[in-house]
Structure formats: structure tokens, C-alpha cells
C-alpha positions as YAML, in Angstrom:
chain: A
units: angstrom
residues:
- id: 1
  name: MET
  ca: [26.34, 21.42, 21.73]
- id: 2
  name: LYS
  ca: [23.79, 19.22, 23.46]
- id: 3
  name: ALA
  ca: [24.18, 16.09, 25.57]
- id: 4
  name: VAL
  ca: [21.63, 13.31, 26.05]
- id: 5
  name: VAL
  ca: [22.00, 11.69, 29.47]
- id: 6
  name: ASN
  ca: [20.25, 8.92, 31.39]
- id: 7
  name: GLY
  ca: [19.20, 7.03, 28.26]
- id: 8
  name: LYS
  ca: [19.48, 3.51, 26.91]
- id: 9
  name: ILE
  ca: [21.38, 4.04, 23.66]
- id: 10
  name: VAL
  ca: [20.40, 1.61, 20.90]
- id: 11
  name: LEU
  ca: [23.32, 0.65, 18.65]
- id: 12
  name: LYS
  ca: [23.56, -1.84, 15.82]
- id: 13
  name: ASN
  ca: [24.90, -4.60, 18.06]
- id: 14
  name: GLY
  ca: [23.48, -3.80, 21.46]
- id: 15
  name: VAL
  ca: [22.25, -1.25, 23.99]
- id: 16
  name: LEU
  ca: [24.53, 1.07, 25.96]
- id: 17
  name: GLU
  ca: [23.64, 2.39, 29.41]
- id: 18
  name: ASN
  ca: [25.33, 5.05, 31.58]
- id: 19
  name: LYS
  ca: [26.75, 6.79, 28.50]
- id: 20
  name: VAL
  ca: [26.32, 10.31, 27.11]
- id: 21
  name: ILE
  ca: [25.47, 11.22, 23.51]
- id: 22
  name: VAL
  ca: [27.03, 14.52, 22.50]
- id: 23
  name: PHE
  ca: [25.66, 16.14, 19.35]
- id: 24
  name: ASP
  ca: [25.19, 19.32, 17.41]
- id: 25
  name: LYS
  ca: [23.69, 18.89, 13.96]
- id: 26
  name: LYS
  ca: [25.18, 15.39, 13.97]
- id: 27
  name: ILE
  ca: [26.32, 13.02, 16.71]
- id: 28
  name: ILE
  ca: [29.81, 14.02, 17.78]
- id: 29
  name: ASP
  ca: [30.60, 11.41, 20.41]
- id: 30
  name: ILE
  ca: [29.31, 8.79, 22.84]
- id: 31
  name: CYS
  ca: [31.26, 9.22, 26.05]
- id: 32
  name: ASP
  ca: [31.24, 8.75, 29.83]
- id: 33
  name: GLU
  ca: [30.94, 12.37, 30.99]
- id: 34
  name: VAL
  ca: [29.07, 15.48, 29.88]
- id: 35
  name: PRO
  ca: [31.51, 17.95, 28.26]
- id: 36
  name: THR
  ca: [31.51, 21.52, 29.48]
- id: 37
  name: ASN
  ca: [29.09, 24.07, 28.00]
- id: 38
  name: CYS
  ca: [26.57, 21.44, 26.87]
- id: 39
  name: GLU
  ca: [22.80, 21.78, 27.09]
- id: 40
  name: ILE
  ca: [21.64, 18.64, 28.91]
- id: 41
  name: ILE
  ca: [18.67, 16.57, 27.74]
- id: 42
  name: ASP
  ca: [17.47, 13.97, 30.26]
- id: 43
  name: ALA
  ca: [16.18, 10.85, 28.48]
- id: 44
  name: LYS
  ca: [14.66, 9.65, 31.77]
- id: 45
  name: GLU
  ca: [15.77, 6.03, 31.21]
- id: 46
  name: ASN
  ca: [13.97, 5.84, 27.84]
- id: 47
  name: TYR
  ca: [15.55, 4.32, 24.76]
- id: 48
  name: VAL
  ca: [17.52, 6.62, 22.47]
- id: 49
  name: CYS
  ca: [17.70, 5.32, 18.92]
- id: 50
  name: PRO
  ca: [17.89, 6.45, 15.29]
- id: 51
  name: GLY
  ca: [14.68, 7.97, 13.98]
- id: 52
  name: LEU
  ca: [12.36, 5.56, 12.20]
- id: 53
  name: ILE
  ca: [11.36, 6.09, 8.56]
- id: 54
  name: ASP
  ca: [7.80, 4.97, 7.79]
- id: 55
  name: ILE
  ca: [7.40, 4.44, 4.05]
- id: 56
  name: HIS
  ca: [3.78, 3.16, 4.16]
- id: 57
  name: ILE
  ca: [1.34, 4.82, 6.50]
- id: 58
  name: HIS
  ca: [-2.18, 6.01, 5.75]
- id: 59
  name: GLY
  ca: [-2.73, 8.04, 8.89]
- id: 60
  name: CYS
  ca: [-2.91, 8.42, 12.66]
- id: 61
  name: LYS
  ca: [-4.45, 10.66, 15.32]
- id: 62
  name: GLY
  ca: [-7.82, 10.24, 13.59]
- id: 63
  name: PHE
  ca: [-6.57, 11.68, 10.28]
- id: 64
  name: ASP
  ca: [-5.79, 10.07, 6.93]
- id: 65
  name: ALA
  ca: [-3.58, 11.09, 4.03]
- id: 66
  name: MET
  ca: [-6.68, 10.94, 1.82]
- id: 67
  name: ASP
  ca: [-8.57, 13.49, 3.94]
- id: 68
  name: GLU
  ca: [-9.42, 16.65, 2.06]
- id: 69
  name: ASP
  ca: [-8.44, 18.66, 5.15]
- id: 70
  name: GLU
  ca: [-5.20, 20.46, 4.28]
- id: 71
  name: ASN
  ca: [-4.02, 20.09, 7.89]
- id: 72
  name: ALA
  ca: [-4.36, 16.28, 7.94]
- id: 73
  name: VAL
  ca: [-0.79, 15.50, 6.86]
- id: 74
  name: GLU
  ca: [0.64, 17.97, 9.39]
- id: 75
  name: ILE
  ca: [-1.39, 16.38, 12.21]
- id: 76
  name: ILE
  ca: [-0.22, 12.92, 11.11]
- id: 77
  name: SER
  ca: [3.36, 14.24, 11.06]
- id: 78
  name: LYS
  ca: [3.17, 15.49, 14.63]
- id: 79
  name: GLY
  ca: [1.52, 12.27, 15.81]
- id: 80
  name: LEU
  ca: [4.23, 10.12, 14.21]
- id: 81
  name: ALA
  ca: [6.99, 12.14, 15.87]
- id: 82
  name: GLU
  ca: [5.59, 11.04, 19.24]
- id: 83
  name: THR
  ca: [6.34, 7.41, 18.30]
- id: 84
  name: GLY
  ca: [9.93, 7.88, 17.15]
- id: 85
  name: VAL
  ca: [9.17, 8.31, 13.44]
- id: 86
  name: THR
  ca: [11.26, 11.17, 12.07]
- id: 87
  name: SER
  ca: [10.28, 10.98, 8.38]
- id: 88
  name: PHE
  ca: [7.53, 9.31, 6.39]
- id: 89
  name: LEU
  ca: [5.63, 8.83, 3.14]
- id: 90
  name: PRO
  ca: [1.91, 9.65, 3.52]
- id: 91
  name: THR
  ca: [0.18, 6.86, 1.64]
- id: 92
  name: THR
  ca: [-2.83, 7.20, -0.66]
- id: 93
  name: MET
  ca: [-5.53, 4.64, -1.41]
- id: 94
  name: THR
  ca: [-7.56, 3.46, -4.39]
- id: 95
  name: MET
  ca: [-10.04, 6.32, -4.78]
- id: 96
  name: SER
  ca: [-11.11, 8.63, -7.59]
- id: 97
  name: PRO
  ca: [-8.31, 10.38, -9.49]
- id: 98
  name: GLU
  ca: [-9.59, 13.71, -8.15]
- id: 99
  name: ARG
  ca: [-9.25, 12.53, -4.53]
- id: 100
  name: ILE
  ca: [-5.79, 11.09, -5.16]
- id: 101
  name: TYR
  ca: [-4.61, 14.31, -6.82]
- id: 102
  name: LYS
  ca: [-6.07, 16.36, -3.95]
- id: 103
  name: ALA
  ca: [-4.09, 14.15, -1.54]
- id: 104
  name: PHE
  ca: [-0.91, 14.71, -3.57]
- id: 105
  name: ASP
  ca: [-1.52, 18.48, -3.51]
- id: 106
  name: ASN
  ca: [-1.92, 18.39, 0.27]
- id: 107
  name: ILE
  ca: [1.24, 16.29, 0.63]
- id: 108
  name: ILE
  ca: [3.17, 18.81, -1.49]
- id: 109
  name: LYS
  ca: [1.94, 21.67, 0.71]
- id: 110
  name: ALA
  ca: [2.91, 19.80, 3.88]
- id: 111
  name: LYS
  ca: [6.33, 18.90, 2.45]
- id: 112
  name: ASN
  ca: [7.01, 22.56, 1.73]
- id: 113
  name: LYS
  ca: [6.00, 23.72, 5.22]
- id: 114
  name: SER
  ca: [8.22, 23.84, 8.30]
- id: 115
  name: ILE
  ca: [6.34, 21.20, 10.28]
- id: 116
  name: LYS
  ca: [7.45, 20.49, 13.84]
- id: 117
  name: GLY
  ca: [7.00, 16.78, 13.43]
- id: 118
  name: ALA
  ca: [8.13, 13.91, 11.22]
- id: 119
  name: LYS
  ca: [9.51, 15.12, 7.89]
- id: 120
  name: VAL
  ca: [7.32, 14.53, 4.83]
- id: 121
  name: LEU
  ca: [9.60, 12.88, 2.25]
- id: 122
  name: GLY
  ca: [6.99, 12.54, -0.49]
- id: 123
  name: ALA
  ca: [4.02, 10.30, -1.27]
- id: 124
  name: HIS
  ca: [3.49, 6.56, -1.42]
- id: 125
  name: MET
  ca: [0.80, 5.76, -3.98]
- id: 126
  name: GLU
  ca: [-0.90, 2.46, -3.09]
- id: 127
  name: GLY
  ca: [-3.24, 1.67, -5.95]
- id: 128
  name: PRO
  ca: [-5.27, 2.32, -7.98]
- id: 129
  name: PHE
  ca: [-3.25, -0.03, -10.22]
- id: 130
  name: ILE
  ca: [-4.12, -3.18, -8.28]
- id: 131
  name: ASN
  ca: [-5.71, -6.56, -8.93]
- id: 132
  name: GLU
  ca: [-9.37, -6.60, -7.94]
- id: 133
  name: LYS
  ca: [-9.01, -10.23, -6.86]
- id: 134
  name: TYR
  ca: [-6.86, -9.12, -3.93]
- id: 135
  name: LYS
  ca: [-8.22, -5.59, -3.46]
- id: 136
  name: GLY
  ca: [-8.61, -5.94, 0.31]
- id: 137
  name: ALA
  ca: [-10.11, -2.72, 1.64]
- id: 138
  name: GLN
  ca: [-9.56, -0.87, -1.65]
- id: 139
  name: ASN
  ca: [-12.63, 0.30, -3.60]
- id: 140
  name: PRO
  ca: [-13.01, -1.73, -6.83]
- id: 141
  name: LYS
  ca: [-14.91, 1.17, -8.44]
- id: 142
  name: TYR
  ca: [-11.67, 3.09, -8.79]
- id: 143
  name: ILE
  ca: [-9.25, 0.35, -9.88]
- id: 144
  name: TYR
  ca: [-7.40, 1.25, -13.08]
- id: 145
  name: LYS
  ca: [-4.81, -0.32, -15.36]
- id: 146
  name: PRO
  ca: [-1.31, 1.10, -14.83]
- id: 147
  name: SER
  ca: [-0.95, 4.35, -16.76]
- id: 148
  name: PHE
  ca: [1.93, 6.81, -16.83]
- id: 149
  name: ASP
  ca: [-0.47, 9.58, -17.83]
- id: 150
  name: PHE
  ca: [-2.23, 9.06, -14.49]
- id: 151
  name: ILE
  ca: [0.91, 10.04, -12.55]
- id: 152
  name: LYS
  ca: [2.79, 12.28, -15.00]
- id: 153
  name: ASP
  ca: [1.98, 15.56, -13.20]
- id: 154
  name: TYR
  ca: [3.08, 14.21, -9.80]
- id: 155
  name: THR
  ca: [6.29, 12.31, -10.49]
- id: 156
  name: ASP
  ca: [8.25, 14.75, -8.30]
- id: 157
  name: ILE
  ca: [6.21, 14.08, -5.15]
- id: 158
  name: ILE
  ca: [5.57, 10.32, -5.65]
- id: 159
  name: LYS
  ca: [8.42, 8.26, -4.19]
- id: 160
  name: VAL
  ca: [6.85, 4.77, -4.16]
- id: 161
  name: ILE
  ca: [4.06, 3.20, -6.22]
- id: 162
  name: SER
  ca: [2.60, -0.11, -5.02]
- id: 163
  name: TYR
  ca: [0.92, -1.85, -7.94]
- id: 164
  name: SER
  ca: [0.08, -5.18, -9.58]
- id: 165
  name: PRO
  ca: [2.55, -5.76, -12.44]
- id: 166
  name: GLU
  ca: [0.40, -8.43, -14.10]
- id: 167
  name: LEU
  ca: [-2.01, -5.63, -15.10]
- id: 168
  name: ASP
  ca: [0.78, -3.76, -16.90]
- id: 169
  name: LYS
  ca: [0.50, -4.69, -20.59]
- id: 170
  name: ASP
  ca: [3.97, -5.55, -21.93]
- id: 171
  name: PHE
  ca: [5.34, -3.80, -18.83]
- id: 172
  name: GLU
  ca: [4.94, -0.46, -20.61]
- id: 173
  name: PHE
  ca: [4.16, 1.40, -17.38]
- id: 174
  name: THR
  ca: [6.99, -0.28, -15.49]
- id: 175
  name: LYS
  ca: [9.52, 0.54, -18.19]
- id: 176
  name: GLN
  ca: [8.44, 4.18, -18.50]
- id: 177
  name: VAL
  ca: [8.49, 4.76, -14.74]
- id: 178
  name: LYS
  ca: [11.98, 3.29, -14.44]
- id: 179
  name: LYS
  ca: [13.21, 5.22, -17.50]
- id: 180
  name: GLU
  ca: [11.80, 8.65, -16.68]
- id: 181
  name: THR
  ca: [11.59, 8.84, -12.87]
- id: 182
  name: ASP
  ca: [13.27, 7.82, -9.62]
- id: 183
  name: ILE
  ca: [10.04, 6.30, -8.30]
- id: 184
  name: VAL
  ca: [10.36, 2.93, -6.56]
- id: 185
  name: LEU
  ca: [7.90, 0.31, -7.81]
- id: 186
  name: SER
  ca: [6.59, -2.20, -5.29]
- id: 187
  name: ILE
  ca: [4.30, -5.19, -5.86]
- id: 188
  name: CYS
  ca: [1.04, -5.22, -3.88]
- id: 189
  name: HIS
  ca: [-2.55, -6.57, -4.00]
- id: 190
  name: SER
  ca: [-1.26, -8.76, -6.81]
- id: 191
  name: ASP
  ca: [-2.09, -12.06, -8.49]
- id: 192
  name: ALA
  ca: [1.15, -12.11, -10.45]
- id: 193
  name: SER
  ca: [2.73, -15.45, -11.26]
- id: 194
  name: TYR
  ca: [6.31, -16.11, -10.22]
- id: 195
  name: SER
  ca: [7.58, -15.46, -13.75]
- id: 196
  name: THR
  ca: [5.65, -12.18, -14.05]
- id: 197
  name: GLY
  ca: [6.88, -11.00, -10.68]
- id: 198
  name: LYS
  ca: [10.44, -11.93, -11.58]
- id: 199
  name: GLU
  ca: [10.22, -10.15, -14.93]
- id: 200
  name: ALA
  ca: [8.93, -7.00, -13.21]
- id: 201
  name: LYS
  ca: [11.78, -7.25, -10.71]
- id: 202
  name: ASP
  ca: [14.34, -7.68, -13.48]
- id: 203
  name: LEU
  ca: [12.99, -4.53, -15.12]
- id: 204
  name: GLY
  ca: [13.71, -2.65, -11.92]
...
């Protein structure tokens, strides 16, 4: 067992001080004294809180999920762990299909490695199914209409797709994604009307 001492323990309804967290694979207890035969970890008056889950991050430490460098996701993972993030979804951008697929391949490799950093949960695909009117920093050259064929080979690694539902003719893409996968659909860079947004929401 291990014991975290000298930390400010963040709970749902407040912060505890002068307490000890005892844990093994899971938290066993929060108590006043260190039990016998515990390895002691000194939090040095820092906050101790549940790990953060970042579901939309393109990169850090000078690296991006779209980099062709196979080590990019691992470096991002280690950088995120320094900030309290314990798991994350590397997020792609609106680029060529080849670049997006290369990013997915790198994310798969990182997910299957034993990285000493934040855990790679899968990929967040932001674009290329977005509205050019609100493209922001996305490249309009690579904007496409929503297409299940575009993602069909990567439905296991993609966990979230951010898209513009008003571009989805008769909501065919939305319906197929919800029927055949566990992917979460999220509205982004969109010019959808209230009724279109609501219809997309009602479809899941």
C-alpha cells in the first residue's frame, strides 16, 4: 500500500488538509494517520485531486496530434501528465484524408504502447465535416461533407467526431454513426439553425 501525506485533498464538496490518502490500485481510505507498512508519498502541500480527462486537445510541448512524427502523441502524453491530465483524446484537424489517417495510425500505435504518461483513450476527430462559414483556423481546402466511408476503417479508434450537422444530407451520416458505432457526435464550427441542431440532438 501507499500513503499520500501533506497534501490538500480535493473532494466533491471541499478540500481536506492534514489527512492521509491510503491506496493500492484504488483508494482504500482517507484517514488521520499513516498505516503501518505503507510507502509514503509527500505531496509537499500541493493539491491532490482526481486525474483530469482531456477530450479535446491538439497538442503540447511543441508537438501536435497531426504531426507525422510517430513519437508526437507519446510526447504530448507525457507533457499532459505533468498538468494533472491522466487520460486524453488526441484531436485531429481539417487536413487531407492522408494526413488524418496517418494521425489515426499514430494514435493507434500510441494507444497500444505502455506510455508513462496520460493514457490515450482514442481519437477526437474535429473536422473535416465542418461549415466553411465558421471554419476558424481549419483549412477550407480540405472541408468535406459528412461521409461514413471517410471514417469506416477507423471507427474503433475514433471516440468523438465534431462536425456540422447542417451539412449532413437527411442526417444519413448521423444515423449511420449512431447505428453502427459508439462514437459520440458533437456539433462544432456550425451554422445549424435551432431546429437542425435539435433534430441532430434527438437523433443522438
